[in-house]
Amino acid sequence: MSNDTIDRRTFLLGTAAAAAPLMTSAGECRQWRRIAVEEAFSFRQHAQALEGTARSNDDSLDVEFLRKLYAQPRARMFEDMHRRLLDLEEERLKIMDRDGVAMQVLSLTSPGVQMFAPAVAVDMARVANDILVDVIKRHPRRFAGLASISTQDVEAAVKEMRHSIERGLHGFIINSHTDDKYLDEPEFFPILKTAEELRAPIYLHPRSPSKGMAGPFRKYGLSGASWGYQVETGTHALLILMSGVLDRAPGLTLILGHMGEGIPPVLWRIDNISESYRKQAGLKLKASEYFQRNFMVTTSGVEDHVTLRACVDRLGADRVMWAIDYPYGSSETATHFMNTAPISDTDKEMVFYANAERVFRINVSSAH
Ligand code: MN
């Protein structure tokens, strides 16, 4: 069966509720249109540059992690991961077809271009975005893409932001801090303002804790996805929430993966404790109100129905999007997790694809 046939079928099933449901090998109903929104890729030049970064004598947690990832000879698990990161149209499309995933929203794998010298980052972002534009042209119903931008060179980043949206990309990816600095710093404001103006979201993706908070994360394997990533990225989100930049960019949309990087369950407490700070700082809204207005969360890497329910209840189903985190996460288990999620069909429709279509302005019916 050609990809076109599958595209049409998936598309029709997503829009026609009366269509006969297809069954997956696990016996689950295939009626949903599925758009996965935090899906990683890499390319030869990028992988080689990260390998170079891994050889530097920087003592950051990120470099420590890259050393494990790019050590030779590679562990089998890493070998599979590298192969899948570098592939866009072979194994990836087959796995998407197998699990009934209509579309992946692609982004350059973490730390993206965030760790390179400014000139390298500018070039690498351009190459990454060219690759995305090309693959989307070839498979407009199967892929959307988030542009990489060089936060190290804000002027170049803003240019690349405009250019990439003109060329049909759907938003931006920033892998948390840039040289240990966060997006609440005034120097980065043009990036936030440009994203707002372009009505394109910024996906705030994790990397390891910055040097200022690295210490305790050096123990017990806590520096990565188990805890360090969410402390790093959740703290980053809070700096944005508390700095007042969202009063100056009220239309900006930011996306957090991993069920909101730990923030949704503590919003009440943050509001409660921060009220006097908020008044003193002259912030227009409470943290929870900014969060509800300016942030989306995704399900990447947290396949827990209780947590999903809590996010849907706390934020509303219109603020939650489905993600696999391919190839780090399993497409099969992420799909099963959402197929069987204990939420209403209306909510599931929003989480599986409708929110993604709205936020990334994905218009499949106009794709050829
Ligand atoms: Mn990810």
Short mmCIF file of C-alpha atoms and ligand atoms in Angstrom, two decimals:
data_model
loop_
_atom_site.label_atom_id
_atom_site.label_comp_id
_atom_site.label_asym_id
_atom_site.label_seq_id
_atom_site.Cartn_x
_atom_site.Cartn_y
_atom_site.Cartn_z
CA MET A 1 0.00 0.00 0.00
CA SER A 2 1.47 3.37 -0.93
CA ASN A 3 1.91 6.14 1.57
CA ASP A 4 -0.68 8.17 -0.30
CA THR A 5 -3.35 5.57 0.28
CA ILE A 6 -2.53 5.45 3.96
CA ASP A 7 -2.57 9.24 4.12
CA ARG A 8 -5.99 9.47 2.60
CA ARG A 9 -7.37 6.73 4.81
CA THR A 10 -5.92 8.22 7.99
CA PHE A 11 -7.18 11.64 7.00
CA LEU A 12 -10.68 10.46 6.24
CA LEU A 13 -10.89 8.46 9.44
CA GLY A 14 -9.87 11.52 11.40
CA THR A 15 -12.74 13.55 10.02
CA ALA A 16 -15.52 11.01 9.49
CA ALA A 17 -16.77 9.62 12.78
CA ALA A 18 -18.96 7.12 10.97
CA ALA A 19 -16.05 5.43 9.18
CA ALA A 20 -15.55 1.75 10.01
CA PRO A 21 -12.85 1.52 12.70
CA LEU A 22 -9.64 -0.29 11.81
CA MET A 23 -7.98 -2.46 14.39
CA THR A 24 -4.30 -2.45 15.31
CA SER A 25 -2.41 -5.66 16.02
CA ALA A 26 -3.10 -5.05 19.74
CA GLY A 27 -6.83 -5.08 18.95
CA GLU A 28 -7.31 -1.40 19.62
CA CYS A 29 -9.55 0.87 17.65
CA ARG A 30 -7.71 2.84 15.00
CA GLN A 31 -10.29 5.52 14.46
CA TRP A 32 -8.24 8.40 15.84
CA ARG A 33 -6.29 10.87 13.82
CA ARG A 34 -2.95 11.06 15.64
CA ILE A 35 -0.41 13.89 15.55
CA ALA A 36 2.70 13.38 17.69
CA VAL A 37 4.32 16.70 18.55
CA GLU A 38 7.76 16.12 20.15
CA GLU A 39 9.53 13.93 17.65
CA ALA A 40 13.30 14.11 17.27
CA PHE A 41 15.59 13.85 14.28
CA SER A 42 19.25 14.53 13.56
CA PHE A 43 21.49 14.58 10.49
CA ARG A 44 25.08 13.54 9.83
CA GLN A 45 26.65 17.00 10.23
CA HIS A 46 24.73 17.65 13.45
CA ALA A 47 25.63 14.27 14.94
CA GLN A 48 29.29 14.85 14.08
CA ALA A 49 29.26 18.31 15.66
CA LEU A 50 27.73 16.90 18.85
CA GLU A 51 30.37 14.20 18.86
CA GLY A 52 32.92 17.03 18.78
CA THR A 53 31.17 18.76 21.69
CA ALA A 54 31.32 15.45 23.60
CA ARG A 55 35.12 15.51 23.27
CA SER A 56 35.44 19.02 24.78
CA ASN A 57 36.68 19.32 28.35
CA ASP A 58 33.65 21.32 29.49
CA ASP A 59 32.44 19.88 32.82
CA SER A 60 28.72 20.59 32.25
CA LEU A 61 26.12 17.86 32.74
CA ASP A 62 25.20 18.16 29.06
CA VAL A 63 28.73 17.28 27.96
CA GLU A 64 28.79 14.42 30.47
CA PHE A 65 25.61 13.09 28.84
CA LEU A 66 26.88 13.59 25.28
CA ARG A 67 30.00 11.62 26.21
CA LYS A 68 27.82 8.61 27.07
CA LEU A 69 25.75 9.03 23.92
CA TYR A 70 28.66 9.41 21.52
CA ALA A 71 31.19 7.09 23.17
CA GLN A 72 32.70 4.46 20.86
CA PRO A 73 31.95 1.63 20.55
CA ARG A 74 28.30 2.42 21.09
CA ALA A 75 26.00 0.35 23.24
CA ARG A 76 23.36 -1.46 21.11
CA MET A 77 20.55 0.68 22.50
CA PHE A 78 22.35 3.87 21.45
CA GLU A 79 23.10 2.38 18.03
CA ASP A 80 19.36 1.89 17.36
CA MET A 81 18.62 5.38 18.60
CA HIS A 82 21.25 7.03 16.41
CA ARG A 83 19.97 5.14 13.36
CA ARG A 84 16.40 6.19 14.04
CA LEU A 85 17.38 9.83 14.65
CA LEU A 86 19.13 10.01 11.28
CA ASP A 87 16.22 8.43 9.40
CA LEU A 88 13.20 10.41 8.29
CA GLU A 89 11.48 8.52 5.49
CA GLU A 90 12.21 4.81 5.89
CA GLU A 91 11.85 3.15 9.28
CA ARG A 92 10.11 6.20 10.74
CA LEU A 93 7.25 6.20 8.22
CA LYS A 94 6.85 2.43 8.60
CA ILE A 95 6.53 2.75 12.37
CA MET A 96 4.07 5.63 11.96
CA ASP A 97 1.97 3.49 9.59
CA ARG A 98 2.13 0.50 11.93
CA ASP A 99 0.78 2.54 14.86
CA GLY A 100 -1.65 4.69 12.89
CA VAL A 101 0.28 7.92 13.50
CA ALA A 102 -0.89 10.37 10.85
CA MET A 103 1.80 12.97 11.46
CA GLN A 104 4.96 13.70 13.42
CA VAL A 105 5.91 17.28 14.30
CA LEU A 106 9.69 17.04 13.92
CA SER A 107 12.39 18.93 15.80
CA LEU A 108 16.17 18.67 15.93
CA THR A 109 17.19 16.42 18.81
CA SER A 110 18.31 18.02 22.10
CA PRO A 111 20.51 19.98 22.69
CA GLY A 112 19.81 21.03 19.08
CA VAL A 113 22.05 23.95 18.19
CA GLN A 114 22.10 25.36 21.72
CA MET A 115 25.63 24.23 22.64
CA PHE A 116 27.56 25.34 19.58
CA ALA A 117 29.60 28.50 19.07
CA PRO A 118 27.32 31.25 17.66
CA ALA A 119 28.47 31.04 14.02
CA VAL A 120 28.20 27.23 14.02
CA ALA A 121 24.74 27.42 15.61
CA VAL A 122 23.50 29.87 12.97
CA ASP A 123 24.68 27.62 10.11
CA MET A 124 23.51 24.39 11.73
CA ALA A 125 20.03 25.83 12.38
CA ARG A 126 19.76 26.81 8.73
CA VAL A 127 20.77 23.32 7.54
CA ALA A 128 18.36 21.66 9.99
CA ASN A 129 15.51 23.88 8.81
CA ASP A 130 16.32 23.23 5.14
CA ILE A 131 16.05 19.50 5.83
CA LEU A 132 12.68 20.00 7.53
CA VAL A 133 11.32 22.15 4.71
CA ASP A 134 12.38 19.49 2.18
CA VAL A 135 10.91 16.51 3.99
CA ILE A 136 7.64 18.36 4.59
CA LYS A 137 7.47 19.18 0.89
CA ARG A 138 7.82 15.48 0.11
CA HIS A 139 5.32 14.36 2.79
CA PRO A 140 3.03 17.29 3.60
CA ARG A 141 0.47 15.06 5.30
CA ARG A 142 2.99 13.13 7.37
CA PHE A 143 5.37 15.75 8.76
CA ALA A 144 5.31 19.21 10.27
CA GLY A 145 8.42 20.87 11.70
CA LEU A 146 9.76 23.17 14.38
CA ALA A 147 12.64 25.39 13.33
CA SER A 148 15.92 25.43 15.21
CA ILE A 149 17.19 28.89 16.09
CA SER A 150 20.54 30.17 17.34
CA THR A 151 19.67 31.79 20.67
CA GLN A 152 23.42 32.60 20.90
CA ASP A 153 22.95 35.18 18.14
CA VAL A 154 19.55 36.78 18.65
CA GLU A 155 19.62 38.89 15.50
CA ALA A 156 20.33 35.86 13.32
CA ALA A 157 17.72 33.85 15.25
CA VAL A 158 15.00 36.42 14.55
CA LYS A 159 15.88 36.39 10.86
CA GLU A 160 15.78 32.60 10.74
CA MET A 161 12.44 32.62 12.60
CA ARG A 162 10.80 34.79 9.95
CA HIS A 163 12.42 32.86 7.12
CA SER A 164 11.37 29.45 8.45
CA ILE A 165 7.73 30.42 8.99
CA GLU A 166 7.63 31.90 5.48
CA ARG A 167 8.86 28.54 4.24
CA GLY A 168 6.05 26.70 5.98
CA LEU A 169 7.53 25.52 9.27
CA HIS A 170 5.21 25.46 12.27
CA GLY A 171 7.04 26.88 15.28
CA PHE A 172 10.40 26.78 17.06
CA ILE A 173 12.37 24.54 19.34
CA ILE A 174 14.65 25.88 22.07
CA ASN A 175 16.51 23.42 24.27
CA SER A 176 16.22 25.35 27.53
CA HIS A 177 19.20 27.46 28.62
CA THR A 178 21.75 29.11 26.36
CA ASP A 179 25.18 29.31 28.01
CA ASP A 180 23.38 29.06 31.37
CA LYS A 181 21.07 31.99 30.54
CA TYR A 182 17.27 31.82 30.38
CA LEU A 183 14.68 33.41 28.13
CA ASP A 184 13.50 35.88 30.81
CA GLU A 185 16.73 37.84 30.15
CA PRO A 186 16.03 41.05 28.18
CA GLU A 187 18.54 40.10 25.47
CA PHE A 188 16.22 37.27 24.35
CA PHE A 189 13.02 39.33 24.26
CA PRO A 190 13.16 39.88 20.46
CA ILE A 191 12.87 36.09 20.06
CA LEU A 192 9.73 35.93 22.24
CA LYS A 193 8.22 38.96 20.53
CA THR A 194 8.90 37.59 17.05
CA ALA A 195 7.29 34.24 17.91
CA GLU A 196 4.24 36.12 19.20
CA GLU A 197 4.06 38.26 16.09
CA LEU A 198 4.39 35.23 13.81
CA ARG A 199 1.74 33.37 15.86
CA ALA A 200 4.13 30.42 16.05
CA PRO A 201 4.78 28.55 19.32
CA ILE A 202 8.12 27.94 21.03
CA TYR A 203 8.65 24.39 22.29
CA LEU A 204 10.80 24.68 25.41
CA HIS A 205 12.57 21.33 25.33
CA PRO A 206 14.78 20.00 28.14
CA ARG A 207 18.51 19.71 28.40
CA SER A 208 20.59 19.00 31.50
CA PRO A 209 20.56 21.44 34.44
CA SER A 210 22.68 24.54 33.85
CA LYS A 211 25.97 24.96 35.73
CA GLY A 212 24.36 27.08 38.45
CA MET A 213 22.19 24.20 39.64
CA ALA A 214 24.19 21.19 38.47
CA GLY A 215 25.75 20.18 41.80
CA PRO A 216 23.19 17.84 43.41
CA PHE A 217 22.29 16.32 40.03
CA ARG A 218 25.73 14.72 39.69
CA LYS A 219 24.61 11.90 41.98
CA TYR A 220 22.39 8.86 41.50
CA GLY A 221 21.80 9.36 37.77
CA LEU A 222 19.46 12.28 38.45
CA SER A 223 20.84 14.67 35.84
CA GLY A 224 18.74 13.41 32.93
CA ALA A 225 15.14 12.57 32.19
CA SER A 226 14.41 11.08 35.63
CA TRP A 227 14.55 14.48 37.36
CA GLY A 228 17.20 16.93 36.10
CA TYR A 229 15.47 17.75 32.82
CA GLN A 230 12.23 18.74 34.45
CA VAL A 231 13.88 20.80 37.17
CA GLU A 232 15.91 22.63 34.51
CA THR A 233 13.01 23.18 32.12
CA GLY A 234 10.34 23.71 34.79
CA THR A 235 12.55 26.36 36.43
CA HIS A 236 13.02 27.95 33.01
CA ALA A 237 9.24 28.13 32.56
CA LEU A 238 8.85 29.69 36.01
CA LEU A 239 11.46 32.35 35.24
CA ILE A 240 9.36 33.27 32.20
CA LEU A 241 6.12 33.22 34.25
CA MET A 242 7.50 35.39 37.07
CA SER A 243 9.55 37.87 35.02
CA GLY A 244 6.64 39.76 33.53
CA VAL A 245 7.73 39.06 29.93
CA LEU A 246 4.32 37.54 29.27
CA ASP A 247 2.73 40.95 30.01
CA ARG A 248 4.83 42.25 27.14
CA ALA A 249 4.18 39.26 24.87
CA PRO A 250 0.65 38.25 25.89
CA GLY A 251 -0.05 36.35 22.69
CA LEU A 252 3.03 34.10 22.92
CA THR A 253 2.50 30.33 23.07
CA LEU A 254 5.09 28.18 24.84
CA ILE A 255 4.99 24.40 24.93
CA LEU A 256 6.32 22.18 27.69
CA GLY A 257 6.72 18.45 27.27
CA HIS A 258 6.58 15.73 29.92
CA MET A 259 3.16 16.72 31.28
CA GLY A 260 4.33 20.27 31.97
CA GLU A 261 7.74 19.57 33.55
CA GLY A 262 6.30 19.22 37.04
CA ILE A 263 4.47 22.56 37.10
CA PRO A 264 0.71 21.80 36.82
CA PRO A 265 0.34 20.08 40.22
CA VAL A 266 2.02 22.98 42.06
CA LEU A 267 0.35 25.95 40.35
CA TRP A 268 -2.01 26.49 43.28
CA ARG A 269 0.90 26.62 45.69
CA ILE A 270 2.92 28.96 43.48
CA ASP A 271 -0.07 31.34 43.26
CA ASN A 272 -0.68 31.12 46.98
CA ILE A 273 2.90 31.80 48.05
CA SER A 274 3.78 34.33 45.34
CA GLU A 275 0.89 36.76 45.73
CA SER A 276 2.86 39.48 47.53
CA TYR A 277 5.77 39.13 45.09
CA ARG A 278 3.31 39.40 42.20
CA LYS A 279 1.84 42.68 43.51
CA GLN A 280 5.27 44.09 44.24
CA ALA A 281 6.51 43.18 40.77
CA GLY A 282 3.34 44.55 39.16
CA LEU A 283 2.52 41.35 37.28
CA LYS A 284 -0.91 41.47 35.68
CA LEU A 285 -1.75 37.80 36.21
CA LYS A 286 -1.12 34.97 38.64
CA ALA A 287 1.33 32.26 37.58
CA SER A 288 -1.55 29.83 37.00
CA GLU A 289 -3.32 32.40 34.82
CA TYR A 290 -0.26 32.97 32.65
CA PHE A 291 0.27 29.22 32.47
CA GLN A 292 -3.31 28.66 31.38
CA ARG A 293 -3.14 31.44 28.80
CA ASN A 294 0.35 31.03 27.35
CA PHE A 295 1.40 27.41 27.84
CA MET A 296 0.51 24.06 26.32
CA VAL A 297 1.76 20.81 27.79
CA THR A 298 2.44 17.53 26.03
CA THR A 299 2.35 13.92 27.16
CA SER A 300 5.89 13.05 26.03
CA GLY A 301 7.65 10.54 28.26
CA VAL A 302 4.93 10.35 30.92
CA GLU A 303 2.58 7.53 30.03
CA ASP A 304 0.53 7.65 33.20
CA HIS A 305 -3.25 7.98 32.98
CA VAL A 306 -3.58 9.54 36.44
CA THR A 307 -1.17 12.34 35.50
CA LEU A 308 -2.89 12.82 32.14
CA ARG A 309 -6.26 13.15 33.87
CA ALA A 310 -4.80 15.66 36.33
CA CYS A 311 -3.39 17.79 33.48
CA VAL A 312 -6.68 17.67 31.56
CA ASP A 313 -8.64 18.57 34.71
CA ARG A 314 -6.24 21.32 35.80
CA LEU A 315 -5.53 22.97 32.44
CA GLY A 316 -8.40 21.87 30.19
CA ALA A 317 -8.18 19.34 27.35
CA ASP A 318 -7.49 22.21 24.94
CA ARG A 319 -4.07 22.75 26.58
CA VAL A 320 -2.74 19.16 26.31
CA MET A 321 -1.17 17.53 23.23
CA TRP A 322 -0.02 14.00 22.54
CA ALA A 323 3.66 13.21 21.91
CA ILE A 324 5.78 10.11 21.55
CA ASP A 325 9.29 11.58 21.92
CA TYR A 326 10.38 9.26 19.10
CA PRO A 327 12.89 7.64 18.98
CA TYR A 328 13.61 7.99 22.72
CA GLY A 329 10.07 6.94 23.54
CA SER A 330 8.32 3.93 22.05
CA SER A 331 5.76 4.81 19.41
CA GLU A 332 3.80 1.68 20.24
CA THR A 333 3.45 2.29 23.98
CA ALA A 334 2.74 6.02 23.55
CA THR A 335 -0.04 5.18 21.09
CA HIS A 336 -1.47 2.48 23.34
CA PHE A 337 -1.33 4.91 26.29
CA MET A 338 -3.48 7.48 24.51
CA ASN A 339 -5.77 4.94 22.78
CA THR A 340 -6.73 3.66 26.23
CA ALA A 341 -6.72 7.00 28.09
CA PRO A 342 -9.68 7.41 30.47
CA ILE A 343 -10.87 10.74 29.05
CA SER A 344 -13.93 11.57 26.97
CA ASP A 345 -13.85 11.11 23.19
CA THR A 346 -14.16 14.88 22.73
CA ASP A 347 -11.13 15.45 24.96
CA LYS A 348 -9.20 12.66 23.26
CA GLU A 349 -9.81 14.24 19.88
CA MET A 350 -8.29 17.47 21.17
CA VAL A 351 -5.27 15.79 22.74
CA PHE A 352 -4.60 13.42 19.82
CA TYR A 353 -4.72 16.01 17.02
CA ALA A 354 -7.09 18.99 17.18
CA ASN A 355 -4.94 21.08 19.56
CA ALA A 356 -1.85 20.38 17.45
CA GLU A 357 -3.67 21.48 14.30
CA ARG A 358 -4.70 24.71 16.05
CA VAL A 359 -1.41 25.55 17.78
CA PHE A 360 0.90 24.65 14.87
CA ARG A 361 -1.62 25.83 12.26
CA ILE A 362 -1.45 22.51 10.46
CA ASN A 363 -3.83 22.61 7.53
CA VAL A 364 -3.84 19.15 6.02
CA SER A 365 -6.73 19.75 3.67
CA SER A 366 -4.64 22.30 1.78
CA ALA A 367 -1.66 19.90 1.50
CA HIS A 368 -1.08 18.13 -1.79
MN MN B 1 12.26 15.07 23.57
#
